[in-house]
Amino acid sequence: MVIDGRGFGGAPATNGVDTKVLNAFQSSFVQVQGLLDQNRVLINEINQNHESKVPGDLSRNVGLIRELNNNIRRVVELYANLSSLFAASSGGGGRAMSEGGSVGTVRQAGHKRIRSGMD
């Protein structure tokens, strides 16, 4: 975000860094909104299947719930990436992705959360 010639954290806006950061934010938020919209549809279908108590519909819910859980994981990962990007772009340590740095992602390994990137 550029306001009065200043970028994130009050630093001067240079080399289009802020434009790249804003584009990354925009892209991530569009992806998040799409996933949340899809989750709303999945939840409605899961509820309808549950209320119908038809065995085929209930067994279909297993796959729908898996898809819902995967979408939630993706939303969490996108928000974690946004958080890292924002911290890096506002001078919170590390380099912003647009400056050649990498944005960390959270990955699951068994039950432990492992953070990669931003080393």
Tab-separated table of C-alpha atoms in Angstrom:
chain	number	residue	atom	x	y	z
A	1	MET	CA	0.000	0.000	0.000
A	2	VAL	CA	1.455	3.345	-0.976
A	3	ILE	CA	0.269	6.435	0.873
A	4	ASP	CA	2.071	9.784	0.426
A	5	GLY	CA	5.036	8.039	-1.219
A	6	ARG	CA	5.437	5.656	1.699
A	7	GLY	CA	5.010	1.888	1.667
A	8	PHE	CA	4.360	-0.622	4.438
A	9	GLY	CA	5.958	0.321	7.731
A	10	GLY	CA	6.529	3.896	6.555
A	11	ALA	CA	9.395	2.849	4.272
A	12	PRO	CA	9.673	4.651	0.944
A	13	ALA	CA	7.909	2.862	-1.889
A	14	THR	CA	10.606	1.707	-4.317
A	15	ASN	CA	10.978	-0.678	-7.224
A	16	GLY	CA	7.291	-1.622	-7.242
A	17	VAL	CA	7.758	-3.752	-4.120
A	18	ASP	CA	4.518	-2.504	-2.620
A	19	THR	CA	2.622	-3.224	-5.827
A	20	LYS	CA	3.882	-6.810	-5.769
A	21	VAL	CA	2.951	-7.178	-2.104
A	22	LEU	CA	-0.525	-5.781	-2.741
A	23	ASN	CA	-0.975	-8.120	-5.710
A	24	ALA	CA	0.018	-11.064	-3.500
A	25	PHE	CA	-2.487	-9.965	-0.850
A	26	GLN	CA	-5.222	-9.545	-3.457
A	27	SER	CA	-4.544	-12.946	-4.992
A	28	SER	CA	-4.549	-14.675	-1.613
A	29	PHE	CA	-7.747	-12.992	-0.472
A	30	VAL	CA	-9.490	-13.967	-3.720
A	31	GLN	CA	-8.397	-17.588	-3.159
A	32	VAL	CA	-9.555	-17.497	0.470
A	33	GLN	CA	-12.940	-16.059	-0.498
A	34	GLY	CA	-13.405	-18.733	-3.148
A	35	LEU	CA	-12.614	-21.482	-0.640
A	36	LEU	CA	-14.964	-19.989	1.964
A	37	ASP	CA	-17.754	-19.770	-0.615
A	38	GLN	CA	-17.137	-23.402	-1.576
A	39	ASN	CA	-17.180	-24.371	2.120
A	40	ARG	CA	-20.590	-22.725	2.542
A	41	VAL	CA	-21.955	-24.871	-0.304
A	42	LEU	CA	-20.354	-28.013	1.152
A	43	ILE	CA	-21.762	-27.327	4.622
A	44	ASN	CA	-25.253	-26.815	3.208
A	45	GLU	CA	-25.052	-30.103	1.307
A	46	ILE	CA	-23.665	-31.925	4.367
A	47	ASN	CA	-26.552	-30.596	6.468
A	48	GLN	CA	-29.153	-31.612	3.863
A	49	ASN	CA	-27.662	-35.094	3.612
A	50	HIS	CA	-27.617	-35.427	7.387
A	51	GLU	CA	-31.249	-34.346	7.701
A	52	SER	CA	-32.364	-36.751	4.948
A	53	LYS	CA	-30.921	-39.745	6.829
A	54	VAL	CA	-30.720	-41.588	3.485
A	55	PRO	CA	-27.803	-44.064	3.744
A	56	GLY	CA	-26.308	-43.037	0.395
A	57	ASP	CA	-26.450	-39.369	1.322
A	58	LEU	CA	-24.883	-40.030	4.720
A	59	SER	CA	-21.998	-41.967	3.178
A	60	ARG	CA	-21.491	-39.150	0.648
A	61	ASN	CA	-20.934	-36.842	3.632
A	62	VAL	CA	-17.652	-38.630	4.391
A	63	GLY	CA	-16.132	-37.324	1.159
A	64	LEU	CA	-17.738	-33.909	1.560
A	65	ILE	CA	-16.338	-33.537	5.081
A	66	ARG	CA	-12.869	-34.525	3.819
A	67	GLU	CA	-13.123	-31.872	1.114
A	68	LEU	CA	-14.275	-29.325	3.704
A	69	ASN	CA	-11.311	-30.173	5.969
A	70	ASN	CA	-8.868	-29.857	3.054
A	71	ASN	CA	-10.328	-26.454	2.171
A	72	ILE	CA	-9.941	-25.312	5.772
A	73	ARG	CA	-6.284	-26.419	5.735
A	74	ARG	CA	-5.718	-24.438	2.550
A	75	VAL	CA	-7.339	-21.328	4.077
A	76	VAL	CA	-5.098	-21.629	7.155
A	77	GLU	CA	-2.037	-21.968	4.918
A	78	LEU	CA	-3.033	-18.933	2.855
A	79	TYR	CA	-3.515	-16.831	5.992
A	80	ALA	CA	-0.157	-18.031	7.366
A	81	ASN	CA	1.501	-17.004	4.107
A	82	LEU	CA	-0.238	-13.620	4.240
A	83	SER	CA	0.924	-13.114	7.806
A	84	SER	CA	4.531	-13.907	6.858
A	85	LEU	CA	4.340	-11.670	3.804
A	86	PHE	CA	2.932	-8.801	5.834
A	87	ALA	CA	5.577	-9.205	8.541
A	88	ALA	CA	8.367	-9.275	5.959
A	89	SER	CA	6.997	-6.312	4.010
A	90	SER	CA	6.510	-4.137	7.092
A	91	GLY	CA	10.056	-4.588	8.335
A	92	GLY	CA	9.266	-7.436	10.704
A	93	GLY	CA	12.415	-9.306	9.740
A	94	GLY	CA	13.352	-11.183	6.614
A	95	ARG	CA	12.819	-10.029	3.082
A	96	ALA	CA	9.519	-9.681	1.315
A	97	MET	CA	8.773	-12.222	-1.369
A	98	SER	CA	9.059	-9.498	-4.028
A	99	GLU	CA	12.605	-8.723	-2.819
A	100	GLY	CA	13.792	-12.270	-3.379
A	101	GLY	CA	12.871	-13.648	0.026
A	102	SER	CA	10.595	-16.592	0.560
A	103	VAL	CA	7.318	-16.665	2.407
A	104	GLY	CA	7.068	-19.455	4.960
A	105	THR	CA	4.355	-22.042	4.784
A	106	VAL	CA	2.942	-24.213	7.487
A	107	ARG	CA	2.926	-27.904	6.693
A	108	GLN	CA	1.585	-30.797	8.683
A	109	ALA	CA	3.826	-33.784	9.381
A	110	GLY	CA	1.864	-36.260	11.424
A	111	HIS	CA	0.540	-34.179	14.288
A	112	LYS	CA	3.420	-31.711	14.414
A	113	ARG	CA	3.374	-28.373	12.665
A	114	ILE	CA	6.573	-27.652	10.794
A	115	ARG	CA	7.365	-24.171	9.559
A	116	SER	CA	9.427	-23.891	6.393
A	117	GLY	CA	10.843	-20.825	4.696
A	118	MET	CA	11.764	-17.538	6.370
A	119	ASP	CA	14.935	-19.209	7.718
